[in-house]
């Protein structure tokens, strides 16, 4: 329908609209007459199955005895009951509808219905009158649940069972289980209605039921007719246009890994939409020219949008598919499944979404004759054993108009939906809505292999919240609708972020180290190979160099480059820069000259501390060079009378360069306040005994080094320097190492090739995703009592969240909870908190959030944004670009990157930067870089390039490595 026509219809007066409706009804009536179904003369008792029956029979036979297609149903009967006449009425219904005495058989590769002349259904009586009232209902429900789970064999009668449960002489339950292949939702209402009318006829001589004009087999022949087939073929064109090509993948966040094969194990939870809310939704529907079902479907789509983030959503819906009048009173499987596709991009208002759902649903209704099975065959979706081929989420609203269920003094009440369930689920998640008096009962059926019951309980609460909010303001944009309850919002934003911890009186790193040196001057502070310094010696050497630097003009906000091999001088240099009030720029000497040149140019560092043997490797730069090994005599001549400059907590302490997607690295500016907050957190987690010997094996260009070097020196521990973690077994001081702080890949290699020293008590793993098998391997060293998983970007000062990973668990480690003075929020793209279990982007706030990127004001404004949740003015959040979700216990699961960035061996790498560098090669047209797992805890990069055929043989891996090494760290 064109927008112009839609507008014209909206402008019709009520009288004009009524006239148009009369014309449409008249046309619809004429169409039905043309398609009338008439009784057919069949040969024998074998009839081909319908498409819907076949589509259901195939998975049912593959399900190995699962009751996934059982339909449990029941009537609560109040009043005097004639049991035999009730059984007679039931037998009369079976005689009236041949589908109720039909079995199904595979005959030469074709599914056939076998119609039996007679079926005597056994209706046992279970008498519970002797049970006490408290347990009577529970036992009745147990009996019904057990029956609901008993599978049928479709080739054997009966395909329905009935049990009469007597609670008291005036209170009975007639419980019936049918196989879906002979019944659908509409049929349930028909069955109830006809059973009570037939019982009334037998007990009080009420009017008999009128004869049926046709039987289900007549519908079968009609569906096979040339006219019907031609209509289906025409409708197929519409569906191929709607669903052709690649279909969007629907990924609800699950609590458990999806099994390789769908077990169809399931359960249900139910809630009520109260009368007042239902009335509001009905008014909204009327104003939009939509049905209540369409409006609720639109709300369900909104719920799925908020849970998945996907704006292109496919949801299956059921349609009674009884367009011909002859079918309205016929029991059987007529139900068809339609797929409603909705585009919610651009954040439309709900009223706009509703109009789209209305339009798409009406179009689907116009093309409802094509069986779902034929549609699937035609569009050839990718077949995955553990998924439904087209959609994973389903919505249905049962709108059969139940008559008053009574027969004389006998009153009948339909058992509420979900009261008894088969404990199966056909797809991931279904919402079935039923009329229940003035209310609507909403039944959520879910796959228990995927979802924890608590997750569905929360989802159900979000459904109710959305319905209420939509009813109150349908003009709001989809992103503006509140989803969380007040309690949830408080928990996510505040309760789980109550991390306040006072900072120490020493507000900068050198003040903390100096205070410790005063407390334990003769304790070992630093060991490298055979060289060892006490706190007194370290402080004296650091102070000497700091005075020299101050004399050269170093002070607050002065950037000083430090490019050294791992050595005592390296640690002294870092501390001296800080003690002089400056900020150090760590430069790994293994970096390519072009990388070093960029860092020196970007920082405009006036001084570079290094060693003489590295000078030949350094590119041209503007800095004054100080070689500690050859210039020390000059350094020691600096007089010590003047006071050193003092940095404030808000001054820069150091700059860490991270990879940039455009090929230009970013310098993250970390203040003393940031670093001290991280160190103060660590004092509440790690004991002095654990910090007695800290292995410091990480490059100073990587922010983990800040933890390794400065935490022990502020708490009386000893820093044990190593070239890298794999050198631990060969260190002279290896038996003094009590804490290892490294990346999982290094630890995996370490435990593979050697035993950890008996002195190691604690292992910190950070910088890469941590796997459970590595945790188990570390705990296999019995002396290790704690393994921590730590997460954090440089922009939030090394670590942001942590978890002490318990031993002897099977679940993969989470990244835990926020550090002291850190807040962690998981938000959607509209900066709204997402529910527990739902994936969003992780934002970090608190004292660890750094100043920003050096000279990159635009990028800083994009990644560092005002904190909308803080009660303190001026606070900011860092937008990590990491995907995460909260578990119900408050721990955070890390789920990877939104963008092209990864962490490999602890280094943050922009895949886009590598791609950009590859494309700079004269012979390469395009490049893509990916990460793959070469083995357990062994992530590697792979580059794929395109080039002209004549030069491709020359672009060997070694050639490409050499090209990249000119500009990128190895």
PDB file of C-alpha atoms in Angstrom, residues 69-182:
ATOM      1  CA  UNK A  69       3.847 -31.386  19.715  1.00  0.00           C
ATOM      2  CA  UNK A  70       1.544 -32.446  22.530  1.00  0.00           C
ATOM      3  CA  UNK A  71      -1.287 -30.025  23.271  1.00  0.00           C
ATOM      4  CA  UNK A  72      -2.349 -30.229  26.936  1.00  0.00           C
ATOM      5  CA  UNK A  73      -5.811 -28.846  27.658  1.00  0.00           C
ATOM      6  CA  UNK A  74      -8.332 -29.116  30.441  1.00  0.00           C
ATOM      7  CA  UNK A  75     -11.699 -28.075  31.817  1.00  0.00           C
ATOM      8  CA  UNK A  76     -12.483 -27.538  35.483  1.00  0.00           C
ATOM      9  CA  UNK A  77     -16.044 -28.810  35.945  1.00  0.00           C
ATOM     10  CA  UNK A  78     -18.027 -27.434  38.885  1.00  0.00           C
ATOM     11  CA  UNK A  79     -21.379 -28.925  39.818  1.00  0.00           C
ATOM     12  CA  UNK A  80     -23.135 -32.268  39.451  1.00  0.00           C
ATOM     13  CA  UNK A  81     -21.472 -34.409  36.767  1.00  0.00           C
ATOM     14  CA  UNK A  82     -22.824 -37.440  34.922  1.00  0.00           C
ATOM     15  CA  UNK A  83     -19.565 -39.186  34.151  1.00  0.00           C
ATOM     16  CA  UNK A  84     -20.969 -41.625  31.610  1.00  0.00           C
ATOM     17  CA  UNK A  85     -22.771 -38.935  29.669  1.00  0.00           C
ATOM     18  CA  UNK A  86     -19.575 -36.884  29.611  1.00  0.00           C
ATOM     19  CA  UNK A  87     -17.787 -39.885  28.087  1.00  0.00           C
ATOM     20  CA  UNK A  88     -20.652 -40.323  25.629  1.00  0.00           C
ATOM     21  CA  UNK A  89     -20.387 -36.662  24.658  1.00  0.00           C
ATOM     22  CA  UNK A  90     -16.662 -37.076  24.108  1.00  0.00           C
ATOM     23  CA  UNK A  91     -17.275 -40.140  21.914  1.00  0.00           C
ATOM     24  CA  UNK A  92     -19.841 -38.169  19.925  1.00  0.00           C
ATOM     25  CA  UNK A  93     -17.265 -35.458  19.213  1.00  0.00           C
ATOM     26  CA  UNK A  94     -14.794 -38.124  18.051  1.00  0.00           C
ATOM     27  CA  UNK A  95     -17.469 -39.573  15.761  1.00  0.00           C
ATOM     28  CA  UNK A  96     -18.357 -36.098  14.493  1.00  0.00           C
ATOM     29  CA  UNK A  97     -14.764 -35.144  13.525  1.00  0.00           C
ATOM     30  CA  UNK A  98     -12.928 -37.771  11.520  1.00  0.00           C
ATOM     31  CA  UNK A  99      -9.581 -36.090  12.165  1.00  0.00           C
ATOM     32  CA  UNK A 100      -9.844 -37.211  15.805  1.00  0.00           C
ATOM     33  CA  UNK A 101      -9.742 -40.839  14.638  1.00  0.00           C
ATOM     34  CA  UNK A 102      -6.970 -40.429  12.104  1.00  0.00           C
ATOM     35  CA  UNK A 103      -3.465 -41.892  12.158  1.00  0.00           C
ATOM     36  CA  UNK A 104      -0.502 -41.091   9.895  1.00  0.00           C
ATOM     37  CA  UNK A 105       1.617 -43.393   7.779  1.00  0.00           C
ATOM     38  CA  UNK A 106       4.582 -43.123   5.457  1.00  0.00           C
ATOM     39  CA  UNK A 107       3.375 -44.821   2.298  1.00  0.00           C
ATOM     40  CA  UNK A 108       5.981 -45.089  -0.439  1.00  0.00           C
ATOM     41  CA  UNK A 109       7.651 -41.885   0.680  1.00  0.00           C
ATOM     42  CA  UNK A 110       4.414 -39.925   1.015  1.00  0.00           C
ATOM     43  CA  UNK A 111       2.718 -39.081   4.291  1.00  0.00           C
ATOM     44  CA  UNK A 112      -0.873 -40.313   4.332  1.00  0.00           C
ATOM     45  CA  UNK A 113      -3.817 -39.889   6.699  1.00  0.00           C
ATOM     46  CA  UNK A 114      -5.636 -43.071   7.623  1.00  0.00           C
ATOM     47  CA  UNK A 115      -9.210 -42.337   8.693  1.00  0.00           C
ATOM     48  CA  UNK A 116     -10.605 -44.965  11.049  1.00  0.00           C
ATOM     49  CA  UNK A 117     -14.318 -45.706  11.239  1.00  0.00           C
ATOM     50  CA  UNK A 118     -14.434 -45.891  15.003  1.00  0.00           C
ATOM     51  CA  UNK A 119     -12.370 -45.007  18.051  1.00  0.00           C
ATOM     52  CA  UNK A 120     -13.427 -45.990  21.545  1.00  0.00           C
ATOM     53  CA  UNK A 121     -11.452 -43.662  23.765  1.00  0.00           C
ATOM     54  CA  UNK A 122     -10.702 -44.908  27.258  1.00  0.00           C
ATOM     55  CA  UNK A 123     -11.404 -42.214  29.871  1.00  0.00           C
ATOM     56  CA  UNK A 124     -10.048 -43.396  33.213  1.00  0.00           C
ATOM     57  CA  UNK A 125     -11.272 -41.871  36.464  1.00  0.00           C
ATOM     58  CA  UNK A 126      -8.719 -40.813  39.030  1.00  0.00           C
ATOM     59  CA  UNK A 127     -10.446 -40.266  42.360  1.00  0.00           C
ATOM     60  CA  UNK A 128      -8.594 -37.917  44.707  1.00  0.00           C
ATOM     61  CA  UNK A 129     -11.396 -37.345  47.201  1.00  0.00           C
ATOM     62  CA  UNK A 130      -9.453 -39.231  49.858  1.00  0.00           C
ATOM     63  CA  UNK A 131      -6.532 -36.852  49.566  1.00  0.00           C
ATOM     64  CA  UNK A 132      -6.371 -33.900  51.945  1.00  0.00           C
ATOM     65  CA  UNK A 133      -7.288 -30.587  50.368  1.00  0.00           C
ATOM     66  CA  UNK A 134      -3.749 -29.215  50.610  1.00  0.00           C
ATOM     67  CA  UNK A 135      -2.251 -31.993  48.467  1.00  0.00           C
ATOM     68  CA  UNK A 136      -5.201 -32.774  46.205  1.00  0.00           C
ATOM     69  CA  UNK A 137      -4.485 -29.985  43.692  1.00  0.00           C
ATOM     70  CA  UNK A 138      -0.777 -30.807  43.610  1.00  0.00           C
ATOM     71  CA  UNK A 139      -1.477 -34.460  42.851  1.00  0.00           C
ATOM     72  CA  UNK A 140      -3.941 -33.543  40.115  1.00  0.00           C
ATOM     73  CA  UNK A 141      -1.368 -31.287  38.527  1.00  0.00           C
ATOM     74  CA  UNK A 142       1.307 -33.986  38.796  1.00  0.00           C
ATOM     75  CA  UNK A 143      -0.974 -36.446  36.988  1.00  0.00           C
ATOM     76  CA  UNK A 144      -1.676 -33.947  34.232  1.00  0.00           C
ATOM     77  CA  UNK A 145       1.996 -33.047  33.818  1.00  0.00           C
ATOM     78  CA  UNK A 146       2.960 -36.697  33.559  1.00  0.00           C
ATOM     79  CA  UNK A 147       0.340 -37.248  30.874  1.00  0.00           C
ATOM     80  CA  UNK A 148       1.408 -34.131  28.964  1.00  0.00           C
ATOM     81  CA  UNK A 149       4.938 -35.527  28.701  1.00  0.00           C
ATOM     82  CA  UNK A 150       3.889 -38.897  27.284  1.00  0.00           C
ATOM     83  CA  UNK A 151       4.656 -38.880  23.546  1.00  0.00           C
ATOM     84  CA  UNK A 152       2.277 -40.163  20.898  1.00  0.00           C
ATOM     85  CA  UNK A 153       3.113 -42.444  18.000  1.00  0.00           C
ATOM     86  CA  UNK A 154       1.455 -40.804  15.021  1.00  0.00           C
ATOM     87  CA  UNK A 155       0.966 -44.128  13.225  1.00  0.00           C
ATOM     88  CA  UNK A 156      -1.106 -45.515  16.115  1.00  0.00           C
ATOM     89  CA  UNK A 157      -4.465 -44.471  17.536  1.00  0.00           C
ATOM     90  CA  UNK A 158      -5.394 -42.704  19.659  1.00  0.00           C
ATOM     91  CA  UNK A 159      -3.745 -39.354  19.052  1.00  0.00           C
ATOM     92  CA  UNK A 160      -5.644 -37.914  21.979  1.00  0.00           C
ATOM     93  CA  UNK A 161      -6.006 -39.004  25.594  1.00  0.00           C
ATOM     94  CA  UNK A 162      -8.559 -38.039  28.219  1.00  0.00           C
ATOM     95  CA  UNK A 163      -8.548 -38.422  31.987  1.00  0.00           C
ATOM     96  CA  UNK A 164     -11.253 -37.445  34.461  1.00  0.00           C
ATOM     97  CA  UNK A 165      -9.907 -36.365  37.842  1.00  0.00           C
ATOM     98  CA  UNK A 166     -12.377 -36.230  40.714  1.00  0.00           C
ATOM     99  CA  UNK A 167     -11.407 -33.763  43.413  1.00  0.00           C
ATOM    100  CA  UNK A 168     -14.792 -33.758  45.144  1.00  0.00           C
ATOM    101  CA  UNK A 169     -18.243 -34.886  44.132  1.00  0.00           C
ATOM    102  CA  UNK A 170     -18.862 -31.391  42.747  1.00  0.00           C
ATOM    103  CA  UNK A 171     -15.391 -30.637  41.412  1.00  0.00           C
ATOM    104  CA  UNK A 172     -13.775 -32.473  38.493  1.00  0.00           C
ATOM    105  CA  UNK A 173     -11.062 -31.871  35.926  1.00  0.00           C
ATOM    106  CA  UNK A 174     -11.400 -33.285  32.442  1.00  0.00           C
ATOM    107  CA  UNK A 175      -7.850 -33.387  31.195  1.00  0.00           C
ATOM    108  CA  UNK A 176      -7.177 -33.969  27.495  1.00  0.00           C
ATOM    109  CA  UNK A 177      -3.878 -34.259  25.630  1.00  0.00           C
ATOM    110  CA  UNK A 178      -3.904 -34.111  21.839  1.00  0.00           C
ATOM    111  CA  UNK A 179      -1.219 -34.367  19.235  1.00  0.00           C
ATOM    112  CA  UNK A 180      -0.834 -31.118  17.308  1.00  0.00           C
ATOM    113  CA  UNK A 181      -1.103 -32.987  13.995  1.00  0.00           C
ATOM    114  CA  UNK A 182      -4.870 -33.361  14.551  1.00  0.00           C
TER     115      UNK A 182
END
